[in-house]
CSV table of C-alpha atoms in Angstrom, one decimal:
chain,number,residue,atom,x,y,z
N,1,MET,CA,32.2,-12.6,-2.7
N,2,SER,CA,31.0,-10.5,0.1
N,3,GLU,CA,29.5,-12.1,3.2
N,4,ILE,CA,25.7,-12.4,3.2
N,5,ASN,CA,24.0,-10.7,6.2
N,6,THR,CA,21.5,-12.6,8.3
N,7,TYR,CA,18.8,-10.5,9.9
N,8,LYS,CA,17.1,-11.4,13.2
N,9,TYR,CA,13.4,-11.0,14.0
N,10,TYR,CA,12.2,-8.6,16.8
N,11,VAL,CA,10.4,-9.7,20.0
N,12,GLY,CA,10.4,-8.5,23.5
N,13,GLY,CA,12.3,-5.4,22.6
N,14,LYS,CA,15.3,-7.5,21.3
N,15,PHE,CA,16.5,-8.8,18.0
N,16,VAL,CA,16.7,-12.6,18.3
N,17,THR,CA,17.5,-15.7,16.1
N,18,SER,CA,14.7,-18.2,15.5
N,19,THR,CA,15.0,-21.5,17.2
N,20,SER,CA,13.7,-23.1,14.0
N,21,GLY,CA,17.1,-22.7,12.4
N,22,ASN,CA,15.4,-21.9,9.1
N,23,LEU,CA,16.4,-18.9,7.0
N,24,ILE,CA,14.8,-17.3,3.9
N,25,ASP,CA,17.0,-16.0,1.1
N,26,ILE,CA,16.0,-12.5,-0.1
N,27,ASP,CA,17.1,-12.2,-3.8
N,28,CYS,CA,17.9,-8.8,-5.4
N,29,PRO,CA,15.4,-8.2,-8.3
N,30,TYR,CA,18.1,-6.8,-10.6
N,31,GLU,CA,21.3,-8.6,-9.7
N,32,GLN,CA,22.0,-12.3,-9.5
N,33,ARG,CA,22.8,-12.2,-5.8
N,34,ILE,CA,21.2,-12.6,-2.4
N,35,VAL,CA,20.6,-9.3,-0.5
N,36,GLY,CA,20.4,-11.1,2.9
N,37,ARG,CA,18.7,-13.7,4.9
N,38,VAL,CA,15.8,-13.4,7.3
N,39,GLN,CA,14.5,-15.7,10.0
N,40,ALA,CA,11.7,-18.2,9.2
N,41,ILE,CA,10.1,-18.2,12.7
N,42,SER,CA,8.0,-21.1,14.0
N,43,LYS,CA,4.4,-21.1,15.0
N,44,ALA,CA,5.4,-21.6,18.6
N,45,GLU,CA,7.5,-18.4,18.4
N,46,ALA,CA,4.6,-16.6,16.9
N,47,ASP,CA,2.4,-17.8,19.9
N,48,LEU,CA,4.9,-16.4,22.4
N,49,ALA,CA,5.2,-13.0,20.6
N,50,ILE,CA,1.5,-12.5,20.3
N,51,ALA,CA,0.8,-13.5,23.9
N,52,ALA,CA,3.5,-11.1,25.1
N,53,THR,CA,1.6,-8.1,23.5
N,54,LYS,CA,-1.4,-8.5,25.8
N,55,GLU,CA,0.0,-7.1,29.1
N,56,ALA,CA,2.3,-4.7,27.2
N,57,GLN,CA,-0.7,-3.3,25.4
N,58,LYS,CA,-2.6,-2.5,28.6
N,59,ASP,CA,0.4,-0.6,30.0
N,60,TRP,CA,1.0,1.2,26.7
N,61,ALA,CA,-2.6,2.3,26.5
N,62,ASP,CA,-2.4,3.6,30.1
N,63,LEU,CA,0.7,5.6,29.3
N,64,ASP,CA,0.3,9.3,29.1
N,65,LEU,CA,-0.7,10.3,25.5
N,66,PHE,CA,2.1,12.8,25.2
N,67,LYS,CA,4.7,10.2,26.2
N,68,ARG,CA,3.5,7.9,23.5
N,69,ALA,CA,3.5,10.9,21.1
N,70,ASP,CA,7.1,11.8,22.1
N,71,LEU,CA,8.3,8.3,21.4
N,72,LEU,CA,6.7,8.2,18.0
N,73,ASN,CA,8.1,11.6,17.1
N,74,LYS,CA,11.5,10.4,18.1
N,75,TRP,CA,11.1,7.4,15.8
N,76,ALA,CA,10.3,9.7,13.0
N,77,ASP,CA,13.5,11.7,13.7
N,78,GLN,CA,15.5,8.5,13.8
N,79,LEU,CA,14.1,7.3,10.5
N,80,GLU,CA,15.4,10.5,8.9
N,81,VAL,CA,18.8,10.0,10.5
N,82,ASP,CA,18.9,6.5,9.1
N,83,ALA,CA,17.2,7.4,5.8
N,84,HIS,CA,20.2,6.6,3.5
N,85,GLU,CA,20.9,3.3,5.2
N,86,ILE,CA,17.3,2.2,4.9
N,87,ALA,CA,17.0,3.5,1.4
N,88,GLU,CA,20.0,1.4,0.3
N,89,ILE,CA,18.2,-1.7,1.5
N,90,ILE,CA,14.9,-0.7,-0.1
N,91,MET,CA,16.7,-0.3,-3.4
N,92,GLN,CA,18.5,-3.6,-3.2
N,93,GLU,CA,15.6,-5.6,-1.9
N,94,VAL,CA,12.6,-4.3,-4.0
N,95,GLY,CA,14.4,-2.6,-6.9
N,96,LYS,CA,13.1,0.9,-6.2
N,97,THR,CA,15.2,3.8,-7.5
N,98,TRP,CA,17.6,5.4,-5.1
N,99,ASN,CA,15.7,8.7,-5.2
N,100,ASP,CA,12.3,7.0,-4.7
N,101,ALA,CA,13.7,4.9,-1.8
N,102,VAL,CA,15.0,8.0,0.0
N,103,LYS,CA,11.7,9.8,-0.5
N,104,GLU,CA,9.8,6.8,0.8
N,105,VAL,CA,11.6,7.1,4.1
N,106,THR,CA,11.3,10.8,4.5
N,107,ARG,CA,7.6,10.6,3.6
N,108,THR,CA,7.2,8.0,6.3
N,109,ALA,CA,8.7,10.2,8.9
N,110,GLU,CA,6.3,13.0,7.9
N,111,PHE,CA,3.4,10.4,8.1
N,112,ILE,CA,4.3,9.5,11.7
N,113,ARG,CA,4.3,13.2,12.8
N,114,TYR,CA,1.0,13.9,11.2
N,115,THR,CA,-0.5,10.8,12.7
N,116,VAL,CA,0.6,11.9,16.2
N,117,GLN,CA,-1.0,15.3,15.8
N,118,GLU,CA,-4.1,13.9,14.3
N,119,TYR,CA,-4.7,11.7,17.3
N,120,ILE,CA,-3.8,14.4,19.8
N,121,HIS,CA,-6.4,16.6,18.3
N,122,THR,CA,-9.1,13.9,18.4
N,123,ASN,CA,-11.5,14.6,21.3
N,124,ASP,CA,-14.2,12.6,23.0
N,125,THR,CA,-17.7,13.7,22.1
N,126,SER,CA,-20.9,13.8,24.2
N,127,MET,CA,-24.6,13.5,23.7
N,128,SER,CA,-27.6,14.6,25.8
N,129,GLY,CA,-30.5,12.3,26.5
N,130,GLN,CA,-32.9,15.2,26.2
N,131,ASN,CA,-32.3,15.4,22.4
N,132,TYR,CA,-34.4,12.3,21.8
N,133,PRO,CA,-38.2,12.1,22.1
N,134,GLY,CA,-39.0,10.7,25.5
N,135,GLY,CA,-35.4,10.9,26.5
N,136,SER,CA,-34.1,12.4,29.7
N,137,LYS,CA,-32.0,15.5,30.3
N,138,ASN,CA,-30.6,13.6,33.3
N,139,LYS,CA,-28.6,11.3,31.0
N,140,ILE,CA,-25.4,12.4,29.3
N,141,ALA,CA,-23.2,10.1,27.2
N,142,ILE,CA,-19.5,10.6,26.8
N,143,ILE,CA,-18.3,8.8,23.7
N,144,LYS,CA,-14.7,7.7,23.9
N,145,ARG,CA,-12.5,5.8,21.4
N,146,ILE,CA,-10.5,3.0,22.9
N,147,PRO,CA,-7.8,0.7,21.4
N,148,LEU,CA,-8.8,-2.7,20.0
N,149,GLY,CA,-5.8,-4.5,21.5
N,150,THR,CA,-3.3,-6.3,19.3
N,151,VAL,CA,-3.2,-5.2,15.6
N,152,LEU,CA,-1.7,-7.5,13.0
N,153,ALA,CA,-0.1,-5.3,10.4
N,154,ILE,CA,0.7,-7.1,7.1
N,155,SER,CA,2.6,-5.0,4.5
N,156,PRO,CA,3.4,-5.4,0.8
N,157,PHE,CA,6.7,-5.4,-1.0
N,158,ASN,CA,6.3,-2.3,-3.1
N,159,TYR,CA,6.3,0.3,-0.3
N,160,PRO,CA,8.0,-1.8,2.4
N,161,VAL,CA,8.6,1.2,4.7
N,162,ASN,CA,5.7,3.6,4.1
N,163,LEU,CA,2.9,1.1,4.0
N,164,SER,CA,4.2,-0.7,7.0
N,165,VAL,CA,4.4,2.4,9.2
N,166,ALA,CA,1.0,3.5,7.8
N,167,LYS,CA,-0.3,0.7,9.9
N,168,ILE,CA,2.0,0.7,12.8
N,169,ALA,CA,2.0,4.4,13.7
N,170,PRO,CA,-1.9,4.8,13.9
N,171,ALA,CA,-2.1,1.6,15.9
N,172,LEU,CA,0.6,2.6,18.4
N,173,ILE,CA,-0.5,6.2,19.0
N,174,SER,CA,-4.1,5.0,19.7
N,175,GLY,CA,-2.9,2.6,22.4
N,176,ASN,CA,-2.7,-0.7,20.5
N,177,ALA,CA,0.2,-3.2,20.4
N,178,VAL,CA,1.3,-4.4,17.0
N,179,VAL,CA,2.4,-7.7,15.5
N,180,PHE,CA,4.1,-6.8,12.3
N,181,LYS,CA,4.3,-9.4,9.5
N,182,PRO,CA,6.0,-7.9,6.4
N,183,ALA,CA,6.0,-9.4,2.9
N,184,THR,CA,8.9,-11.8,2.5
N,185,GLN,CA,10.4,-9.6,-0.2
N,186,GLY,CA,10.5,-6.5,1.9
N,187,ALA,CA,11.4,-8.1,5.2
N,188,ILE,CA,14.9,-6.7,5.4
N,189,SER,CA,13.5,-3.2,4.9
N,190,ALA,CA,11.1,-4.0,7.7
N,191,VAL,CA,14.0,-5.0,10.0
N,192,LYS,CA,15.8,-1.8,9.2
N,193,ILE,CA,12.8,0.4,10.2
N,194,ILE,CA,12.5,-1.6,13.4
N,195,GLU,CA,16.2,-1.1,14.1
N,196,SER,CA,15.3,2.6,14.1
N,197,PHE,CA,12.3,2.0,16.3
N,198,ASP,CA,14.5,0.1,18.8
N,199,LYS,CA,17.0,2.9,19.1
N,200,VAL,CA,14.2,5.2,20.5
N,201,GLY,CA,13.5,3.2,23.7
N,202,PHE,CA,9.9,2.0,23.2
N,203,PRO,CA,8.6,-0.4,25.9
N,204,ALA,CA,9.2,-4.0,25.2
N,205,ASP,CA,6.5,-6.2,23.5
N,206,ILE,CA,4.3,-3.4,22.2
N,207,LEU,CA,5.7,-4.2,18.7
N,208,GLN,CA,6.8,-7.6,17.5
N,209,LEU,CA,8.4,-8.1,14.1
N,210,LEU,CA,7.7,-11.7,12.8
N,211,THR,CA,9.4,-12.8,9.6
N,212,GLY,CA,8.6,-15.9,7.6
N,213,LYS,CA,6.8,-16.9,4.5
N,214,GLY,CA,3.1,-16.2,4.4
N,215,SER,CA,2.4,-19.8,3.4
N,216,ASP,CA,4.0,-21.0,6.6
N,217,ILE,CA,2.8,-18.5,9.2
N,218,GLY,CA,0.5,-16.0,7.4
N,219,ASP,CA,-2.7,-17.8,8.0
N,220,TYR,CA,-1.6,-18.9,11.5
N,221,VAL,CA,-1.1,-15.4,12.8
N,222,SER,CA,-4.1,-14.1,11.0
N,223,GLU,CA,-6.4,-16.6,12.5
N,224,HIS,CA,-4.8,-16.4,15.9
N,225,GLU,CA,-7.1,-15.7,18.8
N,226,GLY,CA,-4.7,-13.2,20.2
N,227,ILE,CA,-5.1,-10.9,17.2
N,228,ASP,CA,-7.8,-8.3,17.6
N,229,MET,CA,-7.7,-6.6,14.3
N,230,ILE,CA,-6.0,-7.1,10.9
N,231,SER,CA,-4.7,-4.4,8.6
N,232,PHE,CA,-3.5,-5.9,5.3
N,233,THR,CA,-2.1,-4.5,2.0
N,234,GLY,CA,-1.4,-6.9,-0.8
N,235,GLY,CA,-2.9,-9.0,-3.6
N,236,ALA,CA,-6.7,-9.5,-4.1
N,237,THR,CA,-6.4,-13.3,-3.9
N,238,THR,CA,-4.8,-13.2,-0.4
N,239,GLY,CA,-7.2,-10.5,0.7
N,240,ARG,CA,-10.2,-12.6,-0.2
N,241,HIS,CA,-8.7,-15.5,1.6
N,242,LEU,CA,-8.2,-13.4,4.7
N,243,SER,CA,-11.7,-12.1,4.6
N,244,SER,CA,-13.0,-15.6,4.5
N,245,PHE,CA,-12.1,-16.2,8.2
N,246,SER,CA,-12.7,-12.7,9.5
N,247,THR,CA,-15.7,-13.6,11.6
N,248,MET,CA,-16.0,-11.1,14.4
N,249,LYS,CA,-12.5,-9.7,13.8
N,250,PRO,CA,-12.3,-6.2,12.4
N,251,MET,CA,-10.3,-6.0,9.2
N,252,VAL,CA,-9.1,-3.4,6.7
N,253,LEU,CA,-8.0,-4.7,3.3
N,254,GLU,CA,-6.1,-2.7,0.7
N,255,LEU,CA,-5.9,-4.8,-2.5
N,256,GLY,CA,-5.2,-4.5,-6.2
N,257,GLY,CA,-6.8,-2.5,-9.0
N,258,LYS,CA,-7.3,-2.2,-12.7
N,259,ASP,CA,-7.4,1.6,-12.6
N,260,PRO,CA,-8.8,3.2,-15.8
N,261,ALA,CA,-8.0,6.6,-17.2
N,262,ILE,CA,-11.0,7.8,-19.2
N,263,VAL,CA,-10.1,10.5,-21.8
N,264,CYS,CA,-13.0,12.4,-23.2
N,265,GLU,CA,-12.9,14.1,-26.6
N,266,ASP,CA,-12.8,17.6,-24.9
N,267,ALA,CA,-9.8,16.7,-22.7
N,268,ASP,CA,-6.6,18.6,-22.6
N,269,ILE,CA,-4.6,15.9,-24.4
N,270,ASP,CA,-1.2,17.1,-23.3
N,271,LYS,CA,-2.3,17.2,-19.7
N,272,ALA,CA,-3.8,13.7,-20.0
N,273,VAL,CA,-0.6,12.4,-21.6
N,274,PHE,CA,1.5,13.8,-18.8
N,275,GLU,CA,-0.6,12.4,-16.1
N,276,ILE,CA,-1.1,9.0,-17.7
N,277,MET,CA,2.6,8.6,-18.2
N,278,SER,CA,3.4,9.3,-14.6
N,279,GLY,CA,0.4,7.2,-13.4
N,280,ALA,CA,1.1,4.2,-15.5
N,281,PHE,CA,4.9,3.8,-15.6
N,282,SER,CA,6.4,5.1,-12.3
N,283,TYR,CA,8.2,2.3,-10.5
N,284,SER,CA,7.5,0.2,-13.6
N,285,GLY,CA,3.7,0.2,-12.8
N,286,GLN,CA,4.2,-1.8,-9.6
N,287,ARG,CA,1.6,0.2,-7.7
N,288,CYS,CA,-1.9,-0.8,-6.9
N,289,THR,CA,-3.0,2.7,-7.9
N,290,ALA,CA,-1.1,2.7,-11.3
N,291,ILE,CA,-3.1,3.5,-14.4
N,292,LYS,CA,-3.6,0.1,-16.0
N,293,ARG,CA,-5.8,0.9,-19.0
N,294,VAL,CA,-6.8,3.9,-21.0
N,295,LEU,CA,-10.4,4.3,-22.2
N,296,VAL,CA,-10.2,7.0,-24.8
N,297,ASN,CA,-12.9,8.5,-27.0
N,298,GLU,CA,-12.3,7.5,-30.6
N,299,ALA,CA,-12.6,11.1,-31.7
N,300,VAL,CA,-9.2,12.0,-30.1
N,301,ALA,CA,-7.7,8.5,-29.9
N,302,ASP,CA,-5.2,9.0,-32.7
N,303,GLU,CA,-3.9,12.1,-31.2
N,304,LEU,CA,-3.6,10.6,-27.7
N,305,VAL,CA,-2.0,7.4,-29.0
N,306,ALA,CA,0.6,9.3,-31.0
N,307,LYS,CA,1.6,11.4,-28.1
N,308,LEU,CA,1.7,8.5,-25.6
N,309,LYS,CA,3.9,6.6,-28.1
N,310,ASP,CA,6.4,9.4,-28.3
N,311,GLU,CA,6.6,9.7,-24.5
N,312,VAL,CA,6.9,6.0,-23.9
N,313,GLU,CA,9.8,5.8,-26.3
N,314,LYS,CA,11.6,8.5,-24.2
N,315,LEU,CA,11.3,6.6,-20.9
N,316,THR,CA,14.6,5.8,-19.2
N,317,VAL,CA,15.2,2.1,-18.5
N,318,GLY,CA,17.9,0.6,-16.3
N,319,MET,CA,19.1,-0.2,-12.8
N,320,PRO,CA,17.7,1.5,-9.7
N,321,ILE,CA,21.0,3.2,-8.7
N,322,ASP,CA,20.7,5.2,-12.0
N,323,ASN,CA,17.2,6.5,-11.1
N,324,PRO,CA,15.4,5.5,-14.4
N,325,VAL,CA,11.7,5.4,-14.6
N,326,ILE,CA,11.6,1.7,-15.6
N,327,VAL,CA,13.4,-0.7,-13.3
N,328,PRO,CA,13.4,-4.6,-13.2
N,329,LEU,CA,10.2,-6.2,-11.7
N,330,ILE,CA,10.3,-7.7,-8.2
N,331,ASN,CA,11.0,-11.3,-9.4
N,332,LYS,CA,11.0,-13.7,-12.3
N,333,GLY,CA,7.5,-14.8,-11.7
N,334,SER,CA,6.2,-11.2,-12.0
N,335,ALA,CA,8.2,-10.7,-15.2
N,336,ASP,CA,6.9,-14.0,-16.7
N,337,TYR,CA,3.3,-13.0,-15.9
N,338,VAL,CA,3.6,-9.6,-17.6
N,339,GLU,CA,5.4,-11.1,-20.6
N,340,GLY,CA,2.5,-13.6,-20.9
N,341,LEU,CA,0.0,-10.8,-21.0
N,342,ILE,CA,2.0,-9.0,-23.7
N,343,THR,CA,2.3,-12.2,-25.8
N,344,ASP,CA,-1.4,-13.0,-25.5
N,345,ALA,CA,-2.3,-9.4,-26.5
N,346,ILE,CA,-0.2,-9.7,-29.7
N,347,ALA,CA,-1.6,-13.1,-30.5
N,348,ASP,CA,-5.2,-11.7,-30.1
N,349,GLY,CA,-4.6,-8.8,-32.5
N,350,ALA,CA,-3.7,-5.8,-30.3
N,351,THR,CA,-1.5,-3.3,-32.1
N,352,LEU,CA,1.9,-3.2,-30.4
N,353,LEU,CA,3.3,0.4,-30.5
N,354,VAL,CA,6.3,0.2,-28.3
N,355,GLY,CA,8.1,-2.4,-26.2
N,356,ASN,CA,7.8,-6.2,-26.0
N,357,LYS,CA,11.4,-6.5,-24.9
N,358,ARG,CA,12.7,-8.3,-21.8
N,359,GLU,CA,16.1,-8.7,-20.1
N,360,ASP,CA,15.8,-11.0,-17.1
N,361,ASN,CA,13.3,-9.3,-14.7
N,362,LEU,CA,13.4,-6.0,-16.7
N,363,ILE,CA,10.4,-5.6,-18.9
N,364,TYR,CA,10.7,-2.6,-21.2
N,365,PRO,CA,7.8,-0.1,-21.3
N,366,THR,CA,5.1,-1.5,-23.6
N,367,LEU,CA,2.2,0.3,-25.2
N,368,PHE,CA,-0.7,-1.3,-27.0
N,369,ASP,CA,-3.5,0.2,-29.1
N,370,HIS,CA,-6.7,-1.4,-30.2
N,371,VAL,CA,-7.0,-3.6,-27.2
N,372,THR,CA,-10.5,-5.1,-27.0
N,373,PRO,CA,-12.6,-6.4,-24.1
N,374,ASP,CA,-12.0,-10.0,-25.1
N,375,MET,CA,-8.3,-9.8,-24.3
N,376,ARG,CA,-6.8,-10.6,-20.9
N,377,LEU,CA,-4.9,-7.3,-20.9
N,378,ALA,CA,-8.2,-5.5,-20.8
N,379,TRP,CA,-9.0,-7.0,-17.4
N,380,GLU,CA,-6.0,-8.5,-15.6
N,381,GLU,CA,-3.7,-6.4,-13.4
N,382,PRO,CA,-0.2,-6.6,-14.8
N,383,PHE,CA,1.7,-4.9,-12.0
N,384,GLY,CA,4.3,-4.0,-14.6
N,385,PRO,CA,5.1,-1.4,-17.3
N,386,VAL,CA,2.5,-2.4,-19.9
N,387,LEU,CA,-0.4,-0.1,-20.9
N,388,PRO,CA,-3.4,-1.0,-23.1
N,389,ILE,CA,-5.4,1.6,-24.9
N,390,ILE,CA,-9.1,0.8,-25.5
N,391,ARG,CA,-11.0,3.0,-27.9
N,392,VAL,CA,-14.6,3.9,-26.9
N,393,SER,CA,-17.5,5.6,-28.7
N,394,SER,CA,-19.0,7.5,-25.7
N,395,ASP,CA,-18.8,8.3,-22.0
N,396,ALA,CA,-21.4,5.6,-21.4
N,397,LYS,CA,-19.2,3.0,-23.0
N,398,ALA,CA,-16.2,4.1,-21.0
N,399,ILE,CA,-18.2,3.9,-17.8
N,400,GLU,CA,-19.5,0.4,-18.8
N,401,LEU,CA,-16.0,-0.9,-19.4
N,402,ALA,CA,-14.6,0.7,-16.3
N,403,ASN,CA,-17.4,-0.9,-14.1
N,404,GLN,CA,-17.1,-4.4,-15.7
N,405,SER,CA,-13.8,-4.9,-13.9
N,406,GLU,CA,-13.7,-7.1,-10.7
N,407,TYR,CA,-11.7,-4.2,-9.2
N,408,GLY,CA,-12.7,-0.8,-8.1
N,409,LEU,CA,-9.8,1.1,-6.5
N,410,GLN,CA,-9.3,4.3,-8.4
N,411,ALA,CA,-10.0,5.9,-11.8
N,412,SER,CA,-9.0,9.1,-13.6
N,413,VAL,CA,-11.3,11.2,-15.8
N,414,PHE,CA,-9.9,13.8,-18.2
N,415,SER,CA,-12.2,16.5,-19.5
N,416,ARG,CA,-12.2,20.3,-19.7
N,417,ASP,CA,-15.8,20.3,-18.6
N,418,PHE,CA,-15.8,19.8,-14.8
N,419,SER,CA,-19.6,19.0,-14.7
N,420,ARG,CA,-19.1,16.3,-17.3
N,421,ALA,CA,-16.1,14.8,-15.5
N,422,ALA,CA,-17.9,14.9,-12.2
N,423,ALA,CA,-21.0,13.2,-13.8
N,424,ILE,CA,-18.7,10.4,-15.1
N,425,ALA,CA,-16.9,10.1,-11.8
N,426,GLU,CA,-20.2,9.6,-9.9
N,427,LYS,CA,-21.0,6.6,-12.1
N,428,ILE,CA,-17.7,4.9,-11.8
N,429,GLU,CA,-17.5,2.0,-9.2
N,430,ALA,CA,-14.3,3.0,-7.5
N,431,GLY,CA,-13.2,4.2,-4.1
N,432,SER,CA,-11.6,7.3,-5.6
N,433,VAL,CA,-11.9,9.2,-8.9
N,434,GLN,CA,-9.2,11.7,-9.9
N,435,ILE,CA,-10.4,14.5,-12.2
N,436,ASN,CA,-7.6,15.6,-14.6
N,437,GLY,CA,-5.0,13.9,-12.5
N,438,ARG,CA,-3.2,10.6,-12.2
N,439,THR,CA,-4.4,7.8,-9.9
N,440,GLU,CA,-2.3,7.8,-6.7
N,441,ARG,CA,-2.5,7.1,-3.1
N,442,GLY,CA,-1.7,10.5,-1.5
N,443,PRO,CA,-2.0,12.8,0.2
N,444,ASP,CA,-1.8,10.4,3.1
N,445,HIS,CA,-4.4,12.1,5.2
N,446,PHE,CA,-7.1,11.6,2.5
N,447,PRO,CA,-9.4,8.6,2.8
N,448,PHE,CA,-8.1,5.7,0.7
N,449,LEU,CA,-10.4,2.9,-0.2
N,450,GLY,CA,-11.5,0.4,-2.8
N,451,VAL,CA,-14.7,-1.4,-3.6
N,452,LYS,CA,-15.4,-4.9,-5.0
N,453,ASN,CA,-12.1,-6.9,-5.1
N,454,SER,CA,-10.0,-3.8,-4.4
N,455,GLY,CA,-10.6,-3.8,-0.7
N,456,MET,CA,-12.6,-3.5,2.4
N,457,GLY,CA,-12.6,-0.6,4.9
N,458,VAL,CA,-10.9,2.7,4.7
N,459,HIS,CA,-7.3,3.8,5.1
N,460,GLY,CA,-6.0,7.3,5.5
N,461,ILE,CA,-4.6,8.6,8.8
N,462,SER,CA,-7.8,9.5,10.7
N,463,ARG,CA,-9.7,6.7,9.1
N,464,THR,CA,-7.0,4.2,10.1
N,465,ILE,CA,-7.1,5.4,13.7
N,466,ASP,CA,-10.9,4.9,13.6
N,467,ALA,CA,-10.5,1.4,12.3
N,468,MET,CA,-8.0,0.5,15.0
N,469,THR,CA,-10.2,1.8,17.8
N,470,ARG,CA,-13.8,1.3,18.9
N,471,GLU,CA,-16.4,3.5,20.5
N,472,LYS,CA,-17.2,3.1,24.2
N,473,LEU,CA,-20.0,5.0,26.0
N,474,LEU,CA,-19.8,6.3,29.5
N,475,ILE,CA,-23.4,7.2,30.5
N,476,ILE,CA,-23.7,9.6,33.3
N,477,ASN,CA,-27.0,9.7,35.2
N,478,LEU,CA,-27.5,13.0,36.9
């Protein structure tokens, strides 16, 4: 048996071992083995790490912008150099296919470079007092954006590199310091990207990587008086919990979804099938933006269902190294939950078309027809490869069912009539609506947001920079 690596946490520009002596085993989702162990830091260690960011942040914000930009660009370059090493850990730790893991790292390097350029091209604005009735032409306001201070970045397991750096890079380029708390499952991937960060030569204490279970230190660091802003991506339950103690602390929450695909009777069915398959089943549906239910007009339901069934039966299933579409879910609890939704749907009378097979954490792609609104599968987010089809009589009914969800992240509308699709999109309660395309996060510079229990605030490169800075006026009296 090979030796199990133990990974340190990162504070003061160094990788160190926690004085707590406690370690957390990180299990491989698809093999019965431990990938590695990470530190379970103490609250006292968190205190020291957060406190150290205060002075470091001031110096970092005062550093010439192009020096900050140069360091971040060098980090992007280093990530590409280390891409295969990082991808190997992503695959082992969160079960992402090899190809997707490599793409995640290279996409992240591109994200950093774009973020740097976006901030460089952001200019201060000005206003004249004479433009307001009774104002004065002798007053001119210069409106600047200044950093908030120390940003707490909390990332999820499913994109442990991209969605971590999507918080870290905008925070750093805009002059903030960062306390980085990754998901426990995903923490080794976090260590690997900070190893790349460390090679570049950033100043000490502008970024601290704190590892530990959310139940032990998550609330503590989130409520900490030394944290000036929180950027969180994860489950809706945790997001609601965070928002409950967000008094006077800026916060951006990116949460879950029950994203519908609405298929009208005039849709290009082949196009809809292609987009739904990609949207629903990539990475086994472990994406907040995955299509998680299909609301199809009953006039074309039989055709759509038959074609979806054929495509689901063709999906490749297996281990991540072989690059299948369907891989094992992140852990046994997730697989149990998805299996429970499937079992209940069958018991409640849904028509099972494909699937209902499990091997350990591997849930085979599962497709249901005739799912009705009284079933759990119609409303609960599976975060797995199971897709319910709900037949509807009209656009109005599809909109009604879409909007009854507690979530409102994204939706897709399929119709050859753009005016019709746009009219439906306007009525759907979601942060984004894709017309004739799958639900997805990118491109990364687009605004990304959810409503209801799907989130609070807006992501997307320029929007994230805005969220991590505040306006400050300099008023010049002539």
